[in-house]
Coordinates of C-alpha atoms in Angstrom, one line a residue:
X20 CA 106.4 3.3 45.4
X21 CA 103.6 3.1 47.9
X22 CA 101.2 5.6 46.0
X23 CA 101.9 3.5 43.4
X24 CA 101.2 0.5 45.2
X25 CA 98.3 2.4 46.3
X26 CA 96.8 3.1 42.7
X27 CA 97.2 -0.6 41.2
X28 CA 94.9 -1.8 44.2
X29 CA 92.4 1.1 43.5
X30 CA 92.6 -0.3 40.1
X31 CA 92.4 -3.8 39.8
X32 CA 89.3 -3.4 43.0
X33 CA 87.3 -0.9 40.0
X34 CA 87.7 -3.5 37.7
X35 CA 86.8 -6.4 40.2
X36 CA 83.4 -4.2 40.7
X37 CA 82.4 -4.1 36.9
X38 CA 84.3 -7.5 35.6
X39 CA 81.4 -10.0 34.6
X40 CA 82.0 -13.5 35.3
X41 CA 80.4 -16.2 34.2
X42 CA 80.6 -20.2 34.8
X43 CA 80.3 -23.4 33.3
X44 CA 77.6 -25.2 34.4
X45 CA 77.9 -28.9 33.3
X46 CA 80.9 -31.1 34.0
X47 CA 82.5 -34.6 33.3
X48 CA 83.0 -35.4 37.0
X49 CA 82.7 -39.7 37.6
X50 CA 80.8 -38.9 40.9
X51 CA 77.8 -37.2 38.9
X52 CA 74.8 -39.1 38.8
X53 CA 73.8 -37.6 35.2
X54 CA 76.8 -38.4 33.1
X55 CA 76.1 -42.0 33.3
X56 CA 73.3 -43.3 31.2
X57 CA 71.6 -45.6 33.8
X58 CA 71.4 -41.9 35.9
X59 CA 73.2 -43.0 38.9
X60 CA 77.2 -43.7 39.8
X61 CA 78.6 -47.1 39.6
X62 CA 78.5 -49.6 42.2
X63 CA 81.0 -52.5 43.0
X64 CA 78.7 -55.0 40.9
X65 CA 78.8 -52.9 38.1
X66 CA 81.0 -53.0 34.8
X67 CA 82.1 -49.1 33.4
X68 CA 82.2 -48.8 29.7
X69 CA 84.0 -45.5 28.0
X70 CA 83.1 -45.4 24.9
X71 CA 86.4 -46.8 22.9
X72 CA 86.8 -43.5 20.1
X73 CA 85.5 -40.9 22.7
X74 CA 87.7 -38.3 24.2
X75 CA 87.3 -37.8 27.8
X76 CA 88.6 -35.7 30.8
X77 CA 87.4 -37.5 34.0
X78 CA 87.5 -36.4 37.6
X79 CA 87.5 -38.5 40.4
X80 CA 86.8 -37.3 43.5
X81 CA 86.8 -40.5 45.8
X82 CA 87.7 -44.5 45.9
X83 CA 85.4 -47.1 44.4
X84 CA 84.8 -50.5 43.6
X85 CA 84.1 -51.7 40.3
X86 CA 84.0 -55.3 38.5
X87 CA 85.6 -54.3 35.6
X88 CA 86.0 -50.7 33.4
X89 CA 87.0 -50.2 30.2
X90 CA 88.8 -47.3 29.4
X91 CA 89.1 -45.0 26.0
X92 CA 92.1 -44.7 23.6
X93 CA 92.4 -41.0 24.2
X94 CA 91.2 -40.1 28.0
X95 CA 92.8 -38.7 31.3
X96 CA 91.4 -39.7 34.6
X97 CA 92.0 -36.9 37.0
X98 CA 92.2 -38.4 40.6
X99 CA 91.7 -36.0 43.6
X100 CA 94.0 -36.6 46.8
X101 CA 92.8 -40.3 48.3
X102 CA 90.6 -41.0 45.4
X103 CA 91.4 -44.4 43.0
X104 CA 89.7 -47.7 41.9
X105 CA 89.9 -51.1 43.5
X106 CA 88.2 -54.8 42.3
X107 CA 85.6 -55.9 43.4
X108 CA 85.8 -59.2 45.9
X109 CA 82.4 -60.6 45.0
X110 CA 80.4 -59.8 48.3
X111 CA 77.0 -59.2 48.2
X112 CA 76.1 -55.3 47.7
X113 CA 72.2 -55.2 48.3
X114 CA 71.8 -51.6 46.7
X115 CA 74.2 -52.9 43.3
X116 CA 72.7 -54.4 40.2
X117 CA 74.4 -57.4 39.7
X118 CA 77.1 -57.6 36.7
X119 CA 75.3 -54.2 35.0
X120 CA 77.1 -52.3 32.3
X121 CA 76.9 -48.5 33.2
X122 CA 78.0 -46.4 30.1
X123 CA 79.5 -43.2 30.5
X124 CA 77.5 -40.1 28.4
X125 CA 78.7 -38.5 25.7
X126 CA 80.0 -34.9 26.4
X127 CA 80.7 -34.1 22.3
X128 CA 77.5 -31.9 22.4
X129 CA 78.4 -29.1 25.3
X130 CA 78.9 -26.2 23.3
X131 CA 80.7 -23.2 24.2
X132 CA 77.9 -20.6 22.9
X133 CA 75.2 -22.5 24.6
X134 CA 73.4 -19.8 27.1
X135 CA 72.0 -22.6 29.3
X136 CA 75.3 -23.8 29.7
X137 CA 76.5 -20.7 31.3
X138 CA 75.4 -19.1 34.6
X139 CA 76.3 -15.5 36.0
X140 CA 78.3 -15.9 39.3
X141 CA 80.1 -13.6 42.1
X142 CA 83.8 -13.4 41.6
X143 CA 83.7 -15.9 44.5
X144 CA 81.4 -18.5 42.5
X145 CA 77.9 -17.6 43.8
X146 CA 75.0 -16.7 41.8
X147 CA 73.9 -14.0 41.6
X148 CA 71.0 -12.8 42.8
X149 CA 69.7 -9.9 41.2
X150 CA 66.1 -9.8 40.3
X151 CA 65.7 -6.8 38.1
X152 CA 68.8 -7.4 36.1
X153 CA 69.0 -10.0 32.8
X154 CA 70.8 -10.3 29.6
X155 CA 70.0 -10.5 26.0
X156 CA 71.0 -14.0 25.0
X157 CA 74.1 -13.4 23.0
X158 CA 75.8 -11.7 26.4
X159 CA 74.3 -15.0 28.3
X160 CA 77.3 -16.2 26.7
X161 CA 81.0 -15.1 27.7
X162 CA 81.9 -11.7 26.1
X163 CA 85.3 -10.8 24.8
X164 CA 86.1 -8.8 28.4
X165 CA 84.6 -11.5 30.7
X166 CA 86.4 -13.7 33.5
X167 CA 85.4 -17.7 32.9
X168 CA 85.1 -19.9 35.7
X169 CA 84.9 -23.7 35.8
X170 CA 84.4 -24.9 39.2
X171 CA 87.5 -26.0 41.0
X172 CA 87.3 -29.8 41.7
X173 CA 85.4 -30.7 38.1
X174 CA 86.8 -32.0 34.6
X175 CA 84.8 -30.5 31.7
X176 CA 84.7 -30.9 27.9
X177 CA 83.8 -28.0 25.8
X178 CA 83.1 -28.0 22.0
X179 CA 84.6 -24.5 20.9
X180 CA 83.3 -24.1 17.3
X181 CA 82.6 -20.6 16.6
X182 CA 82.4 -17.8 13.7
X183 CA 85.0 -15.7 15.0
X184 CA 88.9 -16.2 14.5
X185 CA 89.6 -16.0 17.9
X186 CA 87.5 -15.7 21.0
X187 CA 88.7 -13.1 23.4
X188 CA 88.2 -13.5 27.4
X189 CA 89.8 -11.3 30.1
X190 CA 90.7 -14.4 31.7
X191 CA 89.8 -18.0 32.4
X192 CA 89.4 -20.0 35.8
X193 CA 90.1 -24.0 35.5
X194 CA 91.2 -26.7 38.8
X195 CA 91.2 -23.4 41.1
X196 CA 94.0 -21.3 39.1
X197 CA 93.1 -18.2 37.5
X198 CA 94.9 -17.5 33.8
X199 CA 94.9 -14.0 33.3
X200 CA 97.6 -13.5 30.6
X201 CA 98.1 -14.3 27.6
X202 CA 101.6 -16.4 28.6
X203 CA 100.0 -18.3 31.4
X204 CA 97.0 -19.2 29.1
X205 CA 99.8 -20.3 26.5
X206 CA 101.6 -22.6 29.1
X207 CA 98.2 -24.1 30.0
X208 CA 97.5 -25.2 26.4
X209 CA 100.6 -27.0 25.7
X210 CA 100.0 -29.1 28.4
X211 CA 98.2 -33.0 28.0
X212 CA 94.7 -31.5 29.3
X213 CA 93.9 -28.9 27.3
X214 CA 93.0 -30.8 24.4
X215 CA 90.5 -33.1 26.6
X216 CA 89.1 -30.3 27.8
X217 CA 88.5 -27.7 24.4
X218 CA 87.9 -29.4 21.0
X219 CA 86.4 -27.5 18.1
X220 CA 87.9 -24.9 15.1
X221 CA 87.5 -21.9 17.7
X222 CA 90.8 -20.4 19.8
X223 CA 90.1 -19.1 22.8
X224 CA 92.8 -16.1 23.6
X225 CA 93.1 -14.9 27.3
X226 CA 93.8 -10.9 27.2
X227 CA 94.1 -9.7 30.9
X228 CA 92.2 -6.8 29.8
X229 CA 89.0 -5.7 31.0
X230 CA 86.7 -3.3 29.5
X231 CA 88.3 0.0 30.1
X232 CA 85.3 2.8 28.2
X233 CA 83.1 3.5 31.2
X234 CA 80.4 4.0 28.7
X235 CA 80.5 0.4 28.6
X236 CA 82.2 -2.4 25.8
X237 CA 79.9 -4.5 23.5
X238 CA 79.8 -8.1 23.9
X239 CA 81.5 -9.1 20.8
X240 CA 79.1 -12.4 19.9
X241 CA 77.5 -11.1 17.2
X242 CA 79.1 -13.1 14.4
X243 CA 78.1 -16.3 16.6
X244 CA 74.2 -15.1 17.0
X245 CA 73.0 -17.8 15.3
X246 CA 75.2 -20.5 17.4
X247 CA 73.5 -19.1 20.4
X248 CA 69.7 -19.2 18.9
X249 CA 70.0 -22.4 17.5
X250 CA 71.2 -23.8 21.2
X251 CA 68.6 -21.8 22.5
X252 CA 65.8 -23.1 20.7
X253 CA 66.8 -26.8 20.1
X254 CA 64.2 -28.0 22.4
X255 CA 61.6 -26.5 20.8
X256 CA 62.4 -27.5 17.3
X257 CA 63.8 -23.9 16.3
X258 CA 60.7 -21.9 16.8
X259 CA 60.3 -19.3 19.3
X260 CA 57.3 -19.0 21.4
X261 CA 54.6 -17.1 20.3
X262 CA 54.3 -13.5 21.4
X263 CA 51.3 -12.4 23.2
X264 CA 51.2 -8.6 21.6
X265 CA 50.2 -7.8 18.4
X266 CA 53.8 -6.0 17.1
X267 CA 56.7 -7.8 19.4
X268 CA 59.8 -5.9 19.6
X269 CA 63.0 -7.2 18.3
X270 CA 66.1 -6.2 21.0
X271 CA 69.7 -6.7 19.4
X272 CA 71.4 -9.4 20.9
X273 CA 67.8 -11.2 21.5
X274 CA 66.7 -14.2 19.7
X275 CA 63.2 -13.9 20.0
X276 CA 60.9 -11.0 19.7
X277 CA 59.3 -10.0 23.0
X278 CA 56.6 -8.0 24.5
X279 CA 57.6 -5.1 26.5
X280 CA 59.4 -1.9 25.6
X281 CA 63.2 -0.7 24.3
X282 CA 65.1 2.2 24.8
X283 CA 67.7 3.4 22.7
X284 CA 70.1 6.1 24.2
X285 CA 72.6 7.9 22.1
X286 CA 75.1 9.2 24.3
X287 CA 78.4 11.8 24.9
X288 CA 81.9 11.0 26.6
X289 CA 80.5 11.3 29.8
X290 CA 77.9 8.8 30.0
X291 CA 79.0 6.2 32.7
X292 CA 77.0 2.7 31.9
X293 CA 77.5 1.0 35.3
X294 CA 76.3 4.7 37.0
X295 CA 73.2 4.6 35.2
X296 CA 72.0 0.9 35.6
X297 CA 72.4 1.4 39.4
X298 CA 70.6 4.8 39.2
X299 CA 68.0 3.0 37.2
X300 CA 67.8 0.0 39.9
X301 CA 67.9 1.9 43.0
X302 CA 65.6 5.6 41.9
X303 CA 62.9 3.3 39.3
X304 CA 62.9 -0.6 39.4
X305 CA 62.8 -0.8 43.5
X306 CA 59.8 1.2 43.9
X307 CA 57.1 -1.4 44.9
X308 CA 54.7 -0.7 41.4
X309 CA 57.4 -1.9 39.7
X310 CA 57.8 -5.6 41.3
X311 CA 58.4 -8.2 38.6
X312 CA 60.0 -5.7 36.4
X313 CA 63.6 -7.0 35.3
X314 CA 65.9 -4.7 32.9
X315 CA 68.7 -5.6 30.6
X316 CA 71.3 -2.2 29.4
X317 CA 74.4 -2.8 27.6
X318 CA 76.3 -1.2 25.0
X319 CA 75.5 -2.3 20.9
X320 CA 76.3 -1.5 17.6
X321 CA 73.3 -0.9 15.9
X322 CA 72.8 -0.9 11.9
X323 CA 72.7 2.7 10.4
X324 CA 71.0 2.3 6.9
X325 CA 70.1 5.6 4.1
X326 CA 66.7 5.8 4.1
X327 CA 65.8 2.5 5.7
X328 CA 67.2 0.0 3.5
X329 CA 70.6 0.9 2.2
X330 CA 72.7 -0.4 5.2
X331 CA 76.0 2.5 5.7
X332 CA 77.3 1.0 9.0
X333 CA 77.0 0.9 12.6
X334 CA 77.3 3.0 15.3
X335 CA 77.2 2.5 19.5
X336 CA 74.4 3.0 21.2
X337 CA 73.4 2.4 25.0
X338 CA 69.9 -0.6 25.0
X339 CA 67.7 -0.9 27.4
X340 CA 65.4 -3.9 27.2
X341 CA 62.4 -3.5 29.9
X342 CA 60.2 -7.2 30.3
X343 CA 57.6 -8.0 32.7
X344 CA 57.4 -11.4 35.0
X345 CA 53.8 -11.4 34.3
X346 CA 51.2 -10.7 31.7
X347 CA 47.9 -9.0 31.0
X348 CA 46.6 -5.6 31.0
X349 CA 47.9 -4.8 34.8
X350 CA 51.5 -5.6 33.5
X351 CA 51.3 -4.0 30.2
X352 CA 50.2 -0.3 31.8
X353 CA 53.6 -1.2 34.5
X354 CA 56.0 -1.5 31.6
X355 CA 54.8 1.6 29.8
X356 CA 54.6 3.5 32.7
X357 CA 58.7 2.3 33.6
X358 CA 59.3 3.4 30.2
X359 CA 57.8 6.5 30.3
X360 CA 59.5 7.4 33.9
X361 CA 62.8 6.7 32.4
X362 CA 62.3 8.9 29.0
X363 CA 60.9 11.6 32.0
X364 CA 64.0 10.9 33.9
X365 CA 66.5 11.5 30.7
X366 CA 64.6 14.8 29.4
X367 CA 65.1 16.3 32.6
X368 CA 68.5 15.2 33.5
X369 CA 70.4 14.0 30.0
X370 CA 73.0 16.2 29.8
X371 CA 74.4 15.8 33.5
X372 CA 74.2 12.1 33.1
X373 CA 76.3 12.1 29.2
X374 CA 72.6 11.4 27.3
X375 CA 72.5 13.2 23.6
X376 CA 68.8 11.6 22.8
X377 CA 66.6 8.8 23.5
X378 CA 64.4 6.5 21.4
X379 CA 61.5 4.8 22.9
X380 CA 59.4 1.5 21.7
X381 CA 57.0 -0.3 23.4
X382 CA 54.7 -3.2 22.8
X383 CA 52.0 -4.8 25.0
X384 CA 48.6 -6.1 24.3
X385 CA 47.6 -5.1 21.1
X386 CA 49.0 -1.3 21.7
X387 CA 52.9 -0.6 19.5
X388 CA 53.7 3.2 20.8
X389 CA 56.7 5.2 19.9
X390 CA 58.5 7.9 21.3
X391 CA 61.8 9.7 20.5
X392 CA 62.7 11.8 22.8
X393 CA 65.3 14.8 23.4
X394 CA 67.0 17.3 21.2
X395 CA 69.5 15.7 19.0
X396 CA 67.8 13.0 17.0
X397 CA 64.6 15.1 16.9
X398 CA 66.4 17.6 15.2
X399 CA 68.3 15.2 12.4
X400 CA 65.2 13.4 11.8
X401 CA 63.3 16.5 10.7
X402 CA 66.3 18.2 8.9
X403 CA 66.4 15.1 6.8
X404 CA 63.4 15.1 5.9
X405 CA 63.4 18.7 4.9
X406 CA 66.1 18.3 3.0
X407 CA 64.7 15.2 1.4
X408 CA 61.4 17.3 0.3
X409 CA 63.6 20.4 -1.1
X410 CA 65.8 18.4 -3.4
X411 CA 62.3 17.0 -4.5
X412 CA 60.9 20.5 -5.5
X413 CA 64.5 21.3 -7.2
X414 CA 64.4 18.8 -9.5
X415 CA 60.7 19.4 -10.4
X416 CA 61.1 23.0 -11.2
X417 CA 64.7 21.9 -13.3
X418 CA 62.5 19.5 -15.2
X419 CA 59.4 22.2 -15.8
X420 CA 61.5 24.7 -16.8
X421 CA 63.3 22.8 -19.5
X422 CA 59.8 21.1 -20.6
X423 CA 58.5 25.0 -21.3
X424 CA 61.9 25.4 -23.3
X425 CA 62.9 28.4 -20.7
X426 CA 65.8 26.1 -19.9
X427 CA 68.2 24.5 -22.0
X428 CA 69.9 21.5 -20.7
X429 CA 72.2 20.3 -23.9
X430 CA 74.2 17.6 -22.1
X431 CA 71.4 16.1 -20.5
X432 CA 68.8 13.8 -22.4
X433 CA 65.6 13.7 -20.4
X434 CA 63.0 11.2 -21.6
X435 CA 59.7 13.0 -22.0
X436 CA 57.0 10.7 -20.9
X437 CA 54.3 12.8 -21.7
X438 CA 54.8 12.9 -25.6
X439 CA 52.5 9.9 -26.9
X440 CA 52.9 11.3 -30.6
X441 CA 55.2 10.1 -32.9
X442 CA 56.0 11.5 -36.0
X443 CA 54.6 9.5 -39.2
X444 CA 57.4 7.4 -41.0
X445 CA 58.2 8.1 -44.3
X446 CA 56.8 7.0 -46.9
X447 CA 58.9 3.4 -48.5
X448 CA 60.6 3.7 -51.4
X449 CA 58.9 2.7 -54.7
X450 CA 56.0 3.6 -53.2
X451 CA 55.0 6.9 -55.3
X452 CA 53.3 7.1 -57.9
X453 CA 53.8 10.0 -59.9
X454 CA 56.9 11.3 -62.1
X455 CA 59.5 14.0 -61.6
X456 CA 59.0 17.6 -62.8
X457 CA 62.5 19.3 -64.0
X458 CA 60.6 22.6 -63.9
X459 CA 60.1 22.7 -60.2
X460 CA 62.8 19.7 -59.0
X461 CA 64.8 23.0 -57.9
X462 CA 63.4 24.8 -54.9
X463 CA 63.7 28.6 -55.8
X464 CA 65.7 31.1 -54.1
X465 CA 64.0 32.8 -51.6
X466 CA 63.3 36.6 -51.8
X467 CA 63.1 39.6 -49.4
X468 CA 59.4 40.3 -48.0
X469 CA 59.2 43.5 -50.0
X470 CA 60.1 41.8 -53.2
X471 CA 57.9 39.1 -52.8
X472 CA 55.2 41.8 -51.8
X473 CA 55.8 43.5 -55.3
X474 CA 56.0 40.3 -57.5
X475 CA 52.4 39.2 -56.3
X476 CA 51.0 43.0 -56.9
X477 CA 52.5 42.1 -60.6
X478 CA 51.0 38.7 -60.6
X479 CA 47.5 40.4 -60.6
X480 CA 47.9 43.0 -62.5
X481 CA 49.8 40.6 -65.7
X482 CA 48.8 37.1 -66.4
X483 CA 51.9 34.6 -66.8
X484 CA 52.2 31.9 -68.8
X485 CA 54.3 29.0 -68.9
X486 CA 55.3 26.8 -71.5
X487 CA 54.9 22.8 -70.5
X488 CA 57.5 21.1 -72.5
X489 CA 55.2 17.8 -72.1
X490 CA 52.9 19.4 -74.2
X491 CA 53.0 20.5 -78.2
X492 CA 52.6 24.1 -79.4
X493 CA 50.7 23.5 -82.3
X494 CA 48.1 20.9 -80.4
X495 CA 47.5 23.5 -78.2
X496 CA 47.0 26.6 -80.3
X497 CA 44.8 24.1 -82.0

């Protein structure tokens, strides 16, 4: 019982290590300056105005003294131990607008798959602090195996709309208690907060179950790209910046195209993700040439298409994203050069660490280099093509033969291009002008060679003469 004990700790400290969690940033707490439109927390002189048909969870932290508030039809205020409202008594408050209205803001517009709503933290709430690690925008977001976090202490409103049916989470943190199964998460939403708190046509589901491939899990926000982009780019009227290179790479994941270099990795059983980005972070990206150098790897499905444009389906592959801090020539020569280390690093030891192939792109300045790399995908590449080019010849030499008649296809009815001569219609009818002759209406029979050969010896040797019923005997011997 011990051992077993033993093993469940072991356990649930591995998936501590590799769980991501990320937090809520913004909150609806009545002590924050910004969620009040005069950008500051009433006074005693004040009057607080909720907006009548606006749904609110409030927090309050500590007492105050107001003139008069006006509360919403649908609204909780949370009040933290001591906290509360009294009246005013009408002394003079020297720092207190006299008899303003301070409104509270609207929260309607927090969305769930906002990325600069969300912040990556420590299990424990820091941030953290990495500074060669970063994420493609959709995994900004929470992914289906992450742990959520909203900071004890703080009321929140979060619009949920999403593309997906349900959104998945390995487990959510709200008031300081962690729900990490799918019957606590249950309780939780049939009580009076959660519908303050989550509004929208999304569900969010709470699993308990991390991401258990060591090869690593992909994010799962794919169907709610276009959420994230347009959140993303809202304050710059939709458009993304634009790139200083002259062919910007497009990671998956990413909304905007971006100078630097990618690196596919196609990979066996025995490829361990969270292995690899600390071998990458601690043997490549600490080395001092490589300061500003940040790195995002995480597992994708990319598109499989027949012959570049029939899409067939998708398949897993591990992406690196490598970006530079900085720009001009200096920082373009430092990301190819932390590209090429890393294609270096996978020919030479691939197949100890679970690497089948490796497809390199870069793009800085006005340079667009590619590079594929290791045995597998070298080797389908070219046998494609090869096969592409014999199938070619095949059905040249089919058609060729059966154009010289050395090849008789009967049940197939190839259209010969090449023949630009038609035969002449016939002739209409009416259209002749002569008269039938009984005497030769009947074609004759036809007669062996030899016969033939003897009849025309005959022919010259006897005249013949035939009688032409047309004409009359007597006029002609006349």
């Amino acid at each position: 019982m011990r051992r077993l004990c033993f093993l469940l700790g072991v356990l649930q400290l591995l998936a501590a290590a590799t769980a991501v969690y990320k937090q809520w940033i913004p909150n609806t707490n009545f002590e924050t300056a910004s969620n009040w439109d005069k950008g500051r927390v009433p006074c005693a002189s004040n009057v607080v105005r909720f907006e009548e048909n606006k749904v609110v969870s409030v927090f309050v932290r500590s007492p105050h003294t107001l003139t008069d508030m006006y509360l919403p039809l649908n609204g909780e205020l949370v009040l933290a131990a001591g906290a509360g409202f009294a009246a005013f008594d009408g002394s003079w408050d020297p720092g207190c607008d006299s008899g303003a209205t301070v409104r509270f803001s609207d929260a309607e517009h927090h969305a769930w798959f906002d990325p600069t709503l969300w912040q990556a933290v420590s299990p424990s709430g820091e941030l953290e602090s990495s500074s060669h690690i970063f994420s493609v925008d959709e995994e900004r977001v929470p992914c289906h195996y992450d742990d959520v976090i909203f900071q004890p202490e703080t009321s929140f409103r979060v619009n949920v709309d999403s593309s997906q049916q349900v959104i998945h989470l390995r487990s959510i943190s709200l008031m300081g208690q962690e729900l990490s199964s799918p019957e606590a998460w249950s309780a939780y939403l049939q009580g009076p907060s959660a519908a303050l708190q989550f509004h929208g046509n999304g569900t969010l589901q709470v699993t308990g179950s991390g991401c258990v491939d060591k090869s690593g899990c992909a994010c799962g926000n794919t169907l709610d790209g276009h959420r994230i982009c347009a959140a993303l780019l809202r304050a710059s009227g939709g458009q993304c910046p634009e790139p200083a290179c002259r062919s910007p790479l497009q990671p998956l994941g990413h909304c905007c195209p971006i100078c630097g270099a990618t690196i596919n990795l196609d990979f066996t059983p025995d490829f361990d993700l969270q292995k690899y980005q600390n071998r990458l972070v601690q043997a490549l990206l600490s080395q001092p040439k490589y300061t500003g150098m940040q790195m995002a790897i995480s597992k994708v499905q990319k598109e499989q298409t027949f012959l570049g444009v029939i899409p067939r389906s998708s398949t897993p592959v591990i992406q690196i994203v490598l970006i530079h801090e900085g720009t001009g020539v200096q920082t373009s020569s430092t990301v190819e050069q932390l590209a090429a280390d890393i294609m270096e690093d996978i020919a030479q030891h691939g197949e100890a660490l679970g690497i089948s192939s490796g497809k390199m792109e870069v793009a800085t300045g006005n340079a667009f280099s590619e590079q594929v790399g290791n045995h597998t995908l070298s080797r389908i590449t070219m046998g494609t093509v090869l096969g592409l080019l014999f199938g070619l010849l095949f059905l040249g030499g089919i058609l060729f033969l059966h154009r010289k008649g050395k090849l008789r296809l009967p049940a197939l009815c190839l259209p010969q291009l090449w023949d630009r001569v038609e035969d002449p219609a016939p002739p209409a009818p009416g259209s002749e002008k002569g008269f039938d002759n009984p005497m030769f209406d009947v074609e004759p029979p036809r007669a062996d060679p030899g016969e033939e050969t003897l009849q025309e010896m005959a022919h010259r040797d006897h005249p013949v003469f035939y009688l032409n019923p047309l004409y009359n005997a007597n006029e002609t011997e006349t």
